[in-house]
Amino acid sequence: MSDAPAPAAPPAEPAREARAIRVAILGNPNTGKTTLFNRLCGVRHKTSNFPGTTQEARVGFPRALPEGSELIDLPGIYSLELDQSEAAICRDVLAGQLAPRGEAVEAPDVVLVVTDATNMPRNLMLVGEAVRRCLPTVIAINMVDASRRKGIHADEGVLVRSLGVEAVPCSARTGEGFDALLAALTRARIPTESPPPSEDGLALWADDLYARMAAGYDQPRPDTFTDRLDRAFTHPLLGLGAFVAVMAGLFFVIFSLAAYPMGWIESIFSHLGGLVGAVLPPGAIHDLIADGVVAGIGATVVFLPQICLLFFLISLLEDTGYLARAAFVMDRVLRPFGLNGHAFVPLLSSHACALPGIIAARAVPDRRDRLATILTAPFMSCTARIPVYVLLTVLLFRDSPLMQAVAFTACYALGIAAGLLSALVARRTILRGPSRPMALELPSYRLPSVRTALFAAWDRGLVFLKKAGTIILAISIVLWWLGAYPGTEPPPEAVEIRERAEAAGADADALLAEADAIESRHATRRSFLGRMGETAEPVFRPLGYDRQLTVGVLASFAAREVFVATMAIQIAGRDDVEESGVFEAVATATRDDGRTPIFTRATCWSLLVYYVLAMQCLPTLAVTAKESGHWKWALLQLGWMWGLAYASALIVFQSLRASGVA
Amino acid sequence: MQPEAPASVTLASLLPGQSGLVRDTDALSPGDAAYLRALGIRPRSRVRLCRQGGPCIVEVGCGCGGPCCRVALSRHLAMHVIVEPMPA
């Protein structure tokens, strides 16, 4: 960081035996703590939470430190003394009163304060607060490469001499200075000086310290690059236009790129199901493994590419500094609805999957704002709804891809509108109170770190697999059982076709397939799920749904994506609607009267509106309960969304019928 | 004759590009004042209004003229930070 000759290091202590150390990483947001943590630990880390909170806790195991050493990544905070949960967590960890779940509750051996070399004056306030804790401390002066480019110079030797601790210039992005940093961590010492106890005293102390660090150097160059970009990205009109363009590009990349790995995953699990069929003898175990377990795991893993890609791109955008500008632009749009700019990333993430979106709501500082964001997130059209949207828009507009796209887009718009209006209602009733005014740092623009983005995608993907995977797998097994039992005798029609197939000899394949389909439909109707559909059908009849559609809605109550396969099984006896002939069978299927199509135009519109608005995702409910702190919020979310969906679908269907639309 | 002290105004009423020295943040709630102080907006710190509006954008530097950071502030907060305009 400085151009002066290296200052004298503190007097060397006698060599100590290398012992495992616990290092707590403290720092302001946007100082590169995450990049530094990732560079030190790589994939050797685990994610849990701090007990009694929803705050994520990452614990890393750096290879370059003595065996058994740990790094605890504390939440980014501007001050240890703020009345915020993140600051309280940092205080408690430094005081030895809190530790990540599964770790021993004791004070860290070393506090590593990560500072931003391009913004030292403000960072020195947190350094002062950390120093007051009288724990062995090391200061990492990160982003020295950026500070050199900006012409920002300061003498870190002043910190070393003033505080009696090591201050190491480094760059987490390039690895510069990391050898020195690791060595400093193993010989950290307790600071010899502490700032005055008052807030004003701390501020004067920090100012004086920086003045001495910067003495003799030229004033830094003004950041005209950030200035010029901000004039565009924060402009009321240009900024909104840029935001729309960036988001459109983001979603285009996600939906186009992720389609490839999603196709590969579907193919792999389809082959896996076939392999199970070939290896296991027919029976309950075979059906459980093939239709329950394999299908259930496949149903979760298939969403992984979109979730990982979304978080990779969000991390890149965040690292460039643009995401803060997007939150600034969106604040004006969201505030009239009782939300604020911080809600933007959770709501954006929810378009891939509400689970990581709801978890991302932890970044919303105010509790009421956070709850409103959590309650709103599932309204954003997630990827699980896409198969339903695709089926229904194609049924509605068979010959017009343009109208299909318009209807598809309208579904997304309806979800966003319903979410915002629901947030407004919540903020005027059960979450009444002023919204926290915006005060958000806009970091300098910089090139993003692909490595950090890859780690972010990996972490979020693992969270999704663990939280959603277990629940979706359990749901798939339950649904399989409900759809497979109780077993029934094959209907006479199928028996007769099998007898004809026996006599047909070599031409039996088509007859056997027909018999399989008839038996499958019969078994589904007679199953527990089928009987539930018959019982519940009167509830859904006003929406235009018959017995079969009711079964589809009930089956997809736990996971939306199951609707299409359930309808395909009931109608065509096969669960892949893209298989030859299955889509036509679904499109032309009739209700129990043998005449009325299942998918009339009015019914299709009713179903579209229902699936846009309804809460049909058990994993989302579970995460809502956890993140909000109480099941009452999850139940409220379920009741509100289901009620809104039912009422809206009812109005749509009845209005269309009244206006003569079949 | 003593020169007149420059009149204090709110941060929100500075002109775009105009700098000021923060005089006090007493009109803010204790929580908001503490948060702004942690962001660097505190008495004696230098601020420059980059963009007006709600929220506005403020460049924040320490009193010693060091490097600055940028903060987006709601109009409500900016209207309760009292600054002494600095000459251009």
XYZ file of C-alpha atoms in Angstrom:
750
model
C 0.000 0.000 0.000
C 2.766 2.503 0.827
C 5.724 3.387 -1.416
C 7.955 4.119 1.577
C 10.537 1.545 2.728
C 8.943 -1.269 4.742
C 8.492 -0.174 8.350
C 10.241 -2.001 11.153
C 8.261 -5.058 12.173
C 7.276 -5.427 15.835
C 10.027 -7.093 17.901
C 10.098 -10.852 17.205
C 8.830 -13.172 19.893
C 10.401 -16.559 20.585
C 9.030 -19.135 18.114
C 5.819 -20.730 19.347
C 4.611 -24.231 18.681
C 2.072 -24.155 15.860
C -1.319 -24.555 17.523
C -4.798 -24.505 16.082
C -6.383 -21.057 16.207
C -9.936 -19.837 15.839
C -10.060 -16.629 13.803
C -13.131 -14.405 13.683
C -13.269 -12.318 10.492
C -14.804 -8.909 11.108
C -15.299 -6.078 8.633
C -17.575 -3.568 6.950
C -19.739 -4.846 4.078
C -18.055 -4.553 0.639
C -14.527 -4.966 2.028
C -13.956 -8.316 0.340
C -14.394 -10.482 3.443
C -16.126 -13.199 1.443
C -13.442 -13.195 -1.244
C -10.751 -13.367 1.449
C -12.564 -16.228 3.215
C -12.931 -18.133 -0.059
C -9.251 -17.656 -0.917
C -8.163 -18.940 2.479
C -10.591 -21.864 2.734
C -11.871 -22.760 -0.742
C -14.476 -25.520 -0.515
C -13.202 -26.531 2.918
C -16.010 -24.841 4.785
C -19.440 -25.578 6.145
C -22.509 -23.403 6.454
C -24.774 -23.414 9.463
C -26.343 -20.633 11.488
C -25.838 -18.837 14.757
C -28.156 -20.442 17.357
C -31.259 -18.427 18.100
C -30.948 -16.452 14.853
C -31.505 -16.959 11.156
C -28.082 -15.442 10.393
C -25.950 -17.741 8.301
C -22.610 -18.762 9.777
C -19.737 -19.946 7.590
C -16.874 -21.795 9.232
C -13.810 -22.490 7.124
C -10.822 -24.801 7.598
C -7.800 -23.190 5.926
C -5.086 -25.621 4.888
C -2.328 -23.035 5.299
C -2.952 -22.558 9.033
C -2.086 -25.121 11.753
C -4.219 -28.274 11.666
C -7.569 -27.777 13.379
C -7.660 -23.994 12.787
C -10.992 -22.404 11.941
C -12.117 -19.194 10.325
C -15.535 -17.832 11.318
C -16.958 -15.410 8.774
C -18.940 -12.871 10.804
C -21.709 -10.782 9.195
C -20.516 -7.547 7.581
C -21.290 -4.600 9.865
C -20.505 -0.891 9.935
C -20.241 -0.738 13.714
C -20.204 -3.178 16.617
C -22.357 -0.776 18.636
C -25.391 -0.618 16.333
C -28.762 -1.889 17.531
C -28.948 -4.574 14.835
C -29.004 -8.335 15.058
C -25.836 -8.661 12.935
C -23.913 -6.332 15.244
C -25.222 -8.205 18.299
C -24.006 -11.488 16.805
C -20.536 -10.029 16.219
C -20.385 -8.636 19.770
C -21.449 -11.956 21.282
C -18.985 -13.982 19.215
C -16.093 -11.683 20.178
C -17.190 -11.893 23.820
C -17.172 -15.701 23.694
C -20.939 -15.916 24.269
C -21.981 -17.200 20.870
C -20.581 -19.524 18.242
C -21.851 -21.109 15.035
C -24.035 -24.162 15.615
C -21.858 -27.159 16.312
C -18.832 -25.126 17.423
C -17.554 -24.643 20.962
C -18.770 -21.403 22.532
C -15.588 -19.538 23.352
C -13.911 -16.289 22.375
C -11.842 -16.375 19.186
C -8.073 -16.602 19.474
C -7.620 -13.919 16.833
C -9.788 -11.143 15.395
C -8.990 -10.482 11.746
C -10.369 -7.049 10.852
C -10.699 -6.774 7.077
C -10.543 -3.186 5.830
C -10.923 -1.623 2.414
C -7.752 0.167 1.365
C -9.800 2.502 -0.845
C -11.922 3.640 2.097
C -9.705 3.477 5.195
C -11.087 6.494 7.115
C -14.484 4.854 7.701
C -13.027 1.372 8.170
C -10.754 2.638 10.967
C -13.880 3.236 13.109
C -14.561 -0.525 13.156
C -10.857 -1.186 13.710
C -11.068 1.025 16.797
C -14.134 -0.790 18.103
C -12.446 -4.162 17.542
C -9.284 -2.992 19.279
C -11.355 -2.030 22.344
C -12.171 -5.766 22.768
C -8.519 -6.403 23.752
C -8.284 -9.610 21.750
C -5.261 -10.578 19.627
C -5.888 -8.664 16.401
C -4.589 -8.571 12.848
C -5.679 -5.944 10.327
C -5.954 -6.971 6.680
C -5.792 -3.913 4.409
C -7.590 -5.502 1.475
C -8.000 -4.245 -2.122
C -4.536 -2.680 -2.247
C -4.502 -3.292 -6.008
C -7.597 -1.091 -6.379
C -6.148 1.566 -4.084
C -2.968 1.758 -6.197
C -5.023 2.216 -9.360
C -6.932 5.074 -7.712
C -3.793 6.746 -6.456
C -4.731 6.152 -2.798
C -1.627 5.738 -0.650
C -1.244 5.377 3.095
C 1.451 4.071 5.399
C 0.320 0.924 7.199
C 3.357 1.225 9.446
C 1.478 3.962 11.331
C -1.172 1.384 12.267
C 1.478 -1.105 13.345
C 3.318 1.429 15.521
C 0.157 3.027 16.945
C -1.746 -0.130 17.801
C 1.053 -2.673 18.283
C -0.651 -5.146 15.942
C 0.217 -6.327 12.461
C -1.437 -4.597 9.510
C -0.992 -6.493 6.233
C -1.693 -4.954 2.849
C -3.241 -7.633 0.632
C -5.577 -8.363 -2.211
C -8.046 -11.221 -1.782
C -8.706 -11.066 -5.512
C -5.070 -11.657 -6.615
C -3.628 -13.327 -3.518
C -1.089 -10.544 -2.984
C 0.099 -10.395 0.617
C -1.559 -13.628 1.697
C 1.642 -15.318 2.873
C 2.300 -12.376 5.180
C -1.334 -12.398 6.325
C -1.251 -16.083 7.231
C 2.006 -15.611 9.128
C 0.541 -12.622 10.983
C -2.458 -14.684 12.093
C -0.205 -17.205 13.831
C 1.560 -14.485 15.862
C -1.313 -12.075 16.523
C -0.943 -9.875 19.569
C -3.244 -7.870 21.807
C -3.344 -4.172 20.821
C -1.299 -1.839 22.980
C -3.488 1.210 22.359
C -7.209 1.687 22.454
C -9.279 4.635 21.201
C -11.218 6.823 23.662
C -14.458 5.229 24.910
C -16.850 7.866 23.481
C -18.245 7.855 19.926
C -16.896 11.356 19.235
C -13.564 10.311 20.646
C -13.489 7.265 18.357
C -14.251 9.429 15.319
C -11.483 11.904 16.152
C -9.088 9.038 16.838
C -9.856 7.438 13.449
C -9.493 10.769 11.621
C -6.170 11.473 13.313
C -4.873 7.969 12.604
C -5.734 8.227 8.918
C -4.248 11.710 8.674
C -0.946 10.297 9.936
C -1.193 7.311 7.574
C -1.787 9.587 4.569
C 0.701 12.303 5.562
C 3.204 13.020 2.831
C 1.149 11.456 0.068
C -0.832 13.241 -2.614
C -4.597 13.535 -2.326
C -6.336 10.626 -4.040
C -7.666 11.160 -7.563
C -11.461 11.731 -7.774
C -13.285 8.622 -8.900
C -14.655 10.003 -12.162
C -15.378 6.519 -13.525
C -17.874 5.790 -10.743
C -19.259 9.306 -11.171
C -19.908 8.847 -14.887
C -21.518 5.429 -14.518
C -23.685 6.578 -11.630
C -25.012 9.467 -13.677
C -26.534 6.834 -15.969
C -27.343 3.983 -13.594
C -29.027 6.139 -10.946
C -30.854 8.459 -13.350
C -34.633 8.256 -12.793
C -35.281 7.196 -16.415
C -31.955 5.906 -17.719
C -31.412 4.001 -14.499
C -34.750 2.224 -14.791
C -34.063 1.466 -18.446
C -30.636 0.070 -17.623
C -32.179 -1.996 -14.845
C -34.812 -3.496 -17.165
C -32.127 -4.291 -19.749
C -29.835 -5.930 -17.187
C -32.665 -8.012 -15.716
C -33.915 -9.049 -19.163
C -30.376 -10.120 -20.061
C -30.034 -11.995 -16.764
C -33.235 -13.966 -17.271
C -32.461 -14.629 -20.921
C -29.072 -16.084 -19.988
C -30.550 -18.167 -17.193
C -33.419 -19.641 -19.181
C -31.402 -20.257 -22.324
C -28.186 -21.607 -20.767
C -29.777 -23.648 -17.995
C -31.981 -25.530 -20.475
C -28.981 -27.670 -21.543
C -27.953 -29.059 -18.146
C -31.626 -29.396 -17.183
C -32.176 -31.583 -20.250
C -29.120 -33.684 -19.384
C -30.331 -34.147 -15.817
C -33.804 -35.227 -16.958
C -32.206 -37.689 -19.350
C -29.887 -39.083 -16.672
C -32.713 -39.641 -14.217
C -34.903 -41.130 -16.909
C -32.133 -43.664 -17.652
C -31.651 -44.224 -13.944
C -35.329 -45.065 -13.598
C -34.967 -47.498 -16.498
C -31.889 -49.041 -14.878
C -33.809 -49.591 -11.662
C -36.533 -51.225 -13.698
C -34.007 -53.566 -15.287
C -32.248 -54.480 -12.056
C -35.022 -54.750 -9.478
C -37.802 -57.297 -9.804
C -41.299 -55.858 -10.291
C -43.071 -55.080 -7.040
C -43.467 -52.500 -4.316
C -39.726 -51.961 -3.791
C -39.199 -51.470 -7.509
C -42.041 -48.948 -7.718
C -40.876 -47.143 -4.572
C -37.314 -46.749 -5.847
C -38.178 -45.951 -9.479
C -41.323 -43.828 -9.044
C -40.719 -42.452 -5.560
C -37.036 -42.050 -4.799
C -35.460 -41.638 -8.242
C -38.292 -39.439 -9.475
C -38.159 -37.398 -6.267
C -34.415 -36.782 -6.406
C -34.660 -35.988 -10.101
C -37.462 -33.507 -9.445
C -35.151 -31.561 -7.103
C -31.878 -31.791 -8.970
C -33.417 -30.616 -12.249
C -33.813 -27.102 -10.789
C -30.195 -26.895 -9.702
C -28.787 -25.428 -12.934
C -31.164 -22.453 -12.847
C -30.579 -21.773 -9.170
C -26.795 -22.040 -9.458
C -26.727 -19.889 -12.585
C -28.956 -17.241 -11.006
C -26.770 -16.926 -7.924
C -23.604 -16.966 -9.993
C -24.884 -14.014 -12.002
C -26.259 -12.188 -8.930
C -22.874 -12.547 -7.236
C -21.116 -11.165 -10.323
C -23.520 -8.214 -10.446
C -23.074 -7.601 -6.724
C -19.296 -7.687 -7.050
C -19.354 -5.088 -9.838
C -21.200 -2.685 -7.522
C -24.211 -2.548 -9.839
C -26.604 -4.443 -7.567
C -26.508 -1.642 -4.997
C -27.486 0.800 -7.775
C -30.313 -1.550 -8.769
C -31.534 -1.534 -5.146
C -31.353 2.280 -5.258
C -33.450 2.419 -8.453
C -35.931 -0.191 -7.194
C -36.368 1.557 -3.847
C -38.497 4.229 -5.532
C -40.584 1.518 -7.224
C -41.004 -0.735 -4.171
C -41.483 1.839 -1.414
C -45.086 2.769 -2.354
C -45.924 -0.902 -1.730
C -44.372 -0.986 1.730
C -41.164 -2.670 0.610
C -37.747 -1.120 0.073
C -34.768 -1.495 -2.219
C -33.237 -4.251 -0.073
C -36.186 -6.490 -1.027
C -35.146 -6.426 -4.662
C -32.557 -9.245 -4.528
C -34.819 -11.668 -2.580
C -37.689 -11.006 -4.989
C -35.389 -11.415 -7.979
C -33.991 -14.689 -6.606
C -37.513 -15.984 -6.047
C -38.003 -16.093 -9.811
C -35.702 -19.116 -9.799
C -36.947 -20.568 -6.524
C -38.592 -18.972 -3.506
C -36.383 -20.938 -1.092
C -33.126 -19.064 -1.662
C -35.144 -15.881 -2.198
C -36.686 -16.114 1.257
C -33.305 -16.914 2.781
C -31.849 -13.876 0.983
C -34.431 -11.722 2.806
C -32.052 -11.851 5.800
C -30.298 -8.900 4.153
C -33.373 -6.691 4.713
C -32.471 -4.755 7.873
C -35.910 -3.956 9.290
C -37.986 -6.833 10.719
C -41.329 -5.655 9.322
C -39.802 -5.043 5.894
C -38.184 -8.488 6.048
C -41.468 -10.229 6.916
C -43.265 -8.382 4.116
C -40.551 -9.529 1.702
C -40.816 -13.152 2.902
C -44.602 -13.134 2.531
C -44.326 -11.615 -0.957
C -41.525 -13.776 -2.385
C -43.596 -16.865 -3.358
C -45.773 -14.728 -5.640
C -42.805 -14.379 -7.989
C -43.238 -17.001 -10.736
C -40.626 -19.641 -9.973
C -39.224 -22.264 -12.331
C -41.521 -24.959 -10.927
C -44.500 -23.107 -12.376
C -43.009 -23.069 -15.880
C -44.179 -26.574 -16.942
C -47.723 -25.623 -15.912
C -47.545 -22.267 -17.743
C -46.132 -23.961 -20.857
C -48.858 -26.630 -20.943
C -51.717 -24.182 -20.456
C -50.462 -21.435 -22.807
C -49.894 -24.012 -25.552
C -53.382 -25.410 -24.998
C -54.825 -21.880 -25.191
C -52.880 -20.703 -28.234
C -51.954 -23.841 -30.196
C -51.168 -21.966 -33.414
C -49.682 -18.739 -32.096
C -46.276 -18.838 -30.393
C -46.484 -15.059 -30.078
C -49.668 -15.227 -28.004
C -48.168 -18.059 -25.973
C -45.246 -15.759 -25.125
C -47.607 -12.882 -24.293
C -49.665 -15.095 -21.988
C -46.485 -16.444 -20.405
C -45.226 -12.919 -19.737
C -48.624 -11.919 -18.380
C -48.328 -14.713 -15.796
C -45.061 -13.251 -14.555
C -46.577 -9.776 -14.453
C -49.631 -11.025 -12.549
C -47.408 -12.693 -9.953
C -45.376 -9.521 -9.436
C -48.510 -7.355 -9.230
C -50.184 -9.709 -6.752
C -47.027 -9.818 -4.653
C -46.683 -6.043 -4.480
C -50.366 -5.524 -3.652
C -50.170 -8.232 -0.985
C -47.151 -6.476 0.534
C -49.124 -3.223 0.590
C -52.059 -4.895 2.345
C -49.720 -6.513 4.871
C -47.936 -3.228 5.621
C -51.271 -1.466 6.152
C -52.634 -4.168 8.464
C -50.636 -6.837 10.276
C -47.216 -5.257 9.610
C -48.227 -1.674 10.163
C -45.471 0.787 10.892
C -42.984 3.046 9.149
C -40.582 1.479 6.719
C -36.911 1.936 7.568
C -35.496 4.841 5.556
C -32.877 3.876 2.998
C -29.224 4.305 3.884
C -27.190 2.094 1.603
C -23.523 2.191 0.674
C -22.866 2.297 -3.064
C -19.475 0.588 -3.477
C -17.099 1.644 -6.243
C -17.497 -0.126 -9.548
C -14.939 -2.872 -10.107
C -14.354 -6.033 -12.094
C -16.179 -8.967 -10.506
C -14.490 -12.056 -9.126
C -15.554 -15.203 -10.999
C -14.096 -17.320 -8.184
C -16.321 -15.631 -5.594
C -19.341 -16.044 -7.849
C -18.596 -19.752 -8.330
C -18.397 -20.248 -4.565
C -21.672 -18.343 -4.114
C -23.390 -20.568 -6.686
C -21.977 -23.676 -4.992
C -23.122 -22.559 -1.528
C -26.635 -21.600 -2.647
C -26.975 -24.813 -4.649
C -26.044 -26.898 -1.597
C -28.535 -25.009 0.575
C -31.257 -25.648 -2.012
C -30.397 -29.357 -2.243
C -30.392 -29.798 1.510
C -33.513 -27.788 2.317
C -35.661 -28.554 -0.712
C -34.245 -31.931 -1.584
C -35.194 -33.625 1.646
C -38.745 -32.259 1.610
C -39.369 -32.860 -2.099
C -38.043 -36.416 -1.804
C -40.395 -37.087 1.112
C -43.294 -35.543 -0.838
C -42.510 -37.669 -3.903
C -42.576 -40.841 -1.830
C -45.867 -39.901 -0.180
C -47.416 -38.944 -3.528
C -46.212 -42.188 -5.080
C -47.841 -44.133 -2.268
C -51.097 -42.190 -2.476
C -51.177 -42.699 -6.236
C -50.197 -46.373 -6.178
C -52.311 -47.753 -3.341
C -54.575 -49.462 -2.719
C -53.822 -51.826 -5.549
C -56.731 -52.841 -7.790
C -57.527 -55.642 -10.182
C -57.075 -54.689 -13.837
C -60.376 -53.577 -15.434
C -62.110 -56.082 -17.777
C -61.333 -53.875 -20.761
C -57.599 -54.194 -20.151
C -57.856 -57.948 -19.579
C -59.644 -58.373 -22.891
C -56.975 -56.328 -24.736
C -54.177 -58.413 -23.175
C -55.906 -61.604 -24.365
C -56.020 -60.166 -27.890
C -52.348 -59.224 -27.566
C -51.443 -62.809 -26.672
C -53.173 -63.999 -29.805
C -51.632 -61.230 -31.956
C -48.109 -62.543 -31.422
C -45.579 -60.244 -33.109
C -48.031 -57.311 -33.436
C -48.802 -57.231 -29.722
C -46.806 -54.098 -28.761
C -49.471 -51.498 -29.526
C -52.163 -53.576 -27.798
C -49.987 -54.067 -24.732
C -49.277 -50.331 -24.574
C -53.010 -49.654 -24.759
C -53.663 -52.154 -21.960
C -50.929 -50.552 -19.819
C -52.468 -47.094 -20.284
C -55.971 -48.310 -19.401
C -54.693 -50.094 -16.282
C -52.678 -47.029 -15.259
C -55.660 -44.694 -15.557
C -57.876 -47.172 -13.714
C -55.338 -47.619 -10.913
C -54.942 -43.843 -10.483
C -58.695 -43.334 -10.292
C -59.046 -46.072 -7.681
C -56.016 -44.934 -5.665
C -56.171 -42.891 -2.459
C -55.246 -39.823 -4.516
C -58.007 -40.528 -7.002
C -60.552 -40.943 -4.210
C -59.370 -37.676 -2.615
C -59.973 -36.041 -5.991
C -63.517 -37.358 -6.158
C -64.239 -36.136 -2.622
C -62.748 -32.680 -3.170
C -64.160 -32.147 -6.665
C -67.213 -30.134 -5.496
C -64.842 -27.543 -3.956
C -63.071 -26.963 -7.248
C -66.069 -27.369 -9.577
C -66.917 -23.619 -9.448
C -63.422 -22.945 -10.816
C -64.118 -25.197 -13.803
C -62.117 -28.213 -12.589
C -63.442 -31.739 -12.882
C -62.397 -34.803 -10.876
C -59.178 -35.301 -12.855
C -58.094 -31.675 -12.628
C -58.884 -31.741 -8.908
C -56.532 -34.723 -8.522
C -53.885 -32.775 -10.437
C -54.308 -29.714 -8.192
C -54.261 -31.815 -5.018
C -51.207 -33.792 -6.132
C -49.356 -30.563 -6.941
C -50.278 -28.985 -3.622
C -46.938 -30.094 -2.222
C -44.924 -29.323 -5.376
C -46.348 -27.462 -8.383
C -44.331 -29.224 -11.039
C -46.174 -32.482 -10.325
C -49.392 -31.162 -11.965
C -48.392 -31.844 -15.569
C -47.144 -35.399 -14.933
C -50.229 -36.204 -12.831
C -52.582 -35.075 -15.603
C -50.590 -37.044 -18.169
C -50.771 -40.210 -16.054
C -54.520 -39.865 -15.500
C -55.291 -39.223 -19.147
C -52.672 -41.079 -21.138
C -51.281 -43.509 -18.598
C -47.794 -42.081 -19.080
C -46.182 -39.244 -17.135
C -44.169 -37.550 -19.887
C -46.351 -35.036 -21.701
C -43.636 -34.526 -24.318
C -43.785 -38.182 -25.297
C -45.356 -38.778 -28.687
C -49.130 -38.736 -28.517
C -49.346 -37.822 -24.847
C -49.829 -34.093 -25.418
C -52.574 -34.694 -27.986
C -54.261 -37.083 -25.583
C -54.141 -34.440 -22.845
C -55.354 -31.669 -25.175
C -58.347 -33.672 -26.374
C -59.184 -35.545 -23.128
C -62.788 -35.437 -21.983
C -64.402 -35.325 -18.601
C -66.348 -38.204 -17.112
C -69.380 -37.344 -19.252
C -67.347 -38.390 -22.288
C -68.148 -35.167 -24.177
C -66.869 -32.029 -22.418
C -63.120 -31.364 -22.863
C -61.165 -31.254 -19.638
C -59.155 -28.253 -20.812
C -61.752 -25.770 -22.047
C -60.559 -22.206 -22.669
C -62.238 -20.914 -19.542
C -60.736 -23.753 -17.504
C -57.261 -23.095 -18.886
C -57.403 -19.408 -17.945
C -58.749 -20.329 -14.527
C -55.912 -22.808 -14.003
C -53.306 -20.287 -15.152
C -54.508 -17.677 -12.672
C -54.743 -20.309 -9.930
C -51.179 -21.513 -10.419
C -49.779 -17.980 -10.614
C -51.265 -17.104 -7.224
C -51.607 -20.314 -5.199
C -49.142 -21.477 -2.556
C -48.365 -24.982 -3.760
C -44.924 -25.634 -2.357
C -44.343 -27.310 1.002
C -40.581 -26.567 1.071
C -41.375 -22.845 0.738
C -43.772 -23.004 3.676
C -41.152 -24.763 5.773
C -38.503 -22.126 5.001
C -40.998 -19.300 5.625
C -41.701 -20.712 9.071
C -37.982 -20.969 9.819
C -36.946 -17.557 8.484
C -39.907 -15.685 9.986
C -39.451 -17.368 13.340
C -42.983 -18.780 13.646
C -45.322 -21.130 11.808
C -48.111 -18.541 12.005
C -46.465 -16.582 9.179
C -46.260 -19.690 6.999
C -49.909 -20.505 7.672
C -50.874 -16.903 6.948
C -48.944 -17.088 3.682
C -50.704 -20.358 2.774
C -54.156 -19.058 3.645
C -53.735 -15.687 1.930
C -52.257 -17.071 -1.287
C -54.702 -19.960 -1.540
C -57.670 -17.707 -0.814
C -56.497 -15.160 -3.393
C -55.891 -17.910 -5.957
C -59.289 -19.511 -5.398
C -61.183 -16.231 -5.545
C -59.311 -15.017 -8.627
C -59.694 -18.317 -10.510
C -63.393 -18.357 -9.599
C -63.924 -14.832 -10.923
C -61.995 -15.582 -14.123
C -63.842 -18.830 -14.857
C -67.323 -17.566 -14.021
C -66.779 -14.307 -15.939
C -65.564 -16.130 -19.028
C -68.475 -18.562 -18.870
C -70.930 -15.702 -18.438
C -69.476 -13.953 -21.489
C -69.893 -17.065 -23.589
C -66.339 -18.431 -23.568
C -66.495 -22.219 -23.313
C -16.274 43.201 12.018
C -16.650 39.430 12.399
C -17.526 37.620 9.140
C -20.976 35.996 9.238
C -21.025 32.265 9.797
C -22.366 30.514 6.671
C -26.030 29.561 7.110
C -26.652 25.899 7.830
C -29.001 24.009 5.555
C -30.230 20.422 5.281
C -28.223 17.918 3.279
C -31.256 17.469 1.004
C -31.237 21.128 0.033
C -27.638 21.221 -1.199
C -27.308 21.682 -4.921
C -26.009 18.742 -7.011
C -22.226 18.812 -6.829
C -22.219 21.095 -3.781
C -20.182 20.123 -0.718
C -20.891 20.755 2.925
C -19.549 20.093 6.385
C -21.913 18.123 8.614
C -22.911 20.175 11.652
C -25.290 17.902 13.496
C -27.607 14.939 13.150
C -29.581 15.565 16.361
C -32.893 15.718 14.515
C -32.554 12.047 13.602
C -33.693 9.175 15.825
C -30.823 7.747 17.900
C -30.830 4.549 15.775
C -30.716 6.428 12.470
C -28.049 8.822 13.743
C -25.904 5.902 14.921
C -26.261 4.146 11.561
C -25.343 7.266 9.601
C -22.397 7.827 11.916
C -21.230 4.275 11.184
C -21.514 5.059 7.456
C -19.303 8.116 7.974
C -21.964 10.841 8.077
C -21.186 12.508 11.393
C -20.342 15.998 12.681
C -17.241 17.404 10.966
C -17.357 14.960 8.078
C -17.427 16.378 4.576
C -20.261 15.440 2.251
C -21.012 16.207 -1.386
C -24.454 15.839 -2.883
C -24.093 13.847 -6.123
C -27.758 13.353 -6.976
C -30.840 14.991 -5.488
C -34.133 13.249 -4.951
C -35.579 10.498 -2.870
C -33.306 8.631 -2.299
C -30.360 10.959 -2.973
C -26.709 10.035 -3.428
C -24.091 11.550 -1.154
C -20.322 11.280 -1.326
C -18.913 11.006 2.200
C -15.323 11.837 3.121
C -13.628 12.225 6.455
C -12.667 15.613 7.778
C -9.058 15.028 6.781
C -9.850 15.001 3.052
C -9.221 11.292 2.563
C -10.929 9.014 0.016
C -14.686 9.060 -0.026
C -17.457 6.546 -0.222
C -20.919 6.913 -1.724
C -24.143 6.440 0.157
C -27.753 6.380 -1.034
C -29.890 8.192 1.525
C -33.643 8.507 1.740
C -34.991 12.038 1.499
C -36.262 11.722 5.072
C -32.742 11.134 6.411
C -31.158 13.763 4.165
C -33.648 16.364 5.426
C -32.556 15.797 9.024
C -28.805 16.120 8.497
C -27.706 19.732 8.985
C -24.689 20.838 6.954
C -22.717 24.030 6.483
C -22.312 24.596 2.730
C -18.696 24.864 1.645
C -17.527 27.308 -0.966
C -17.163 25.828 -4.449
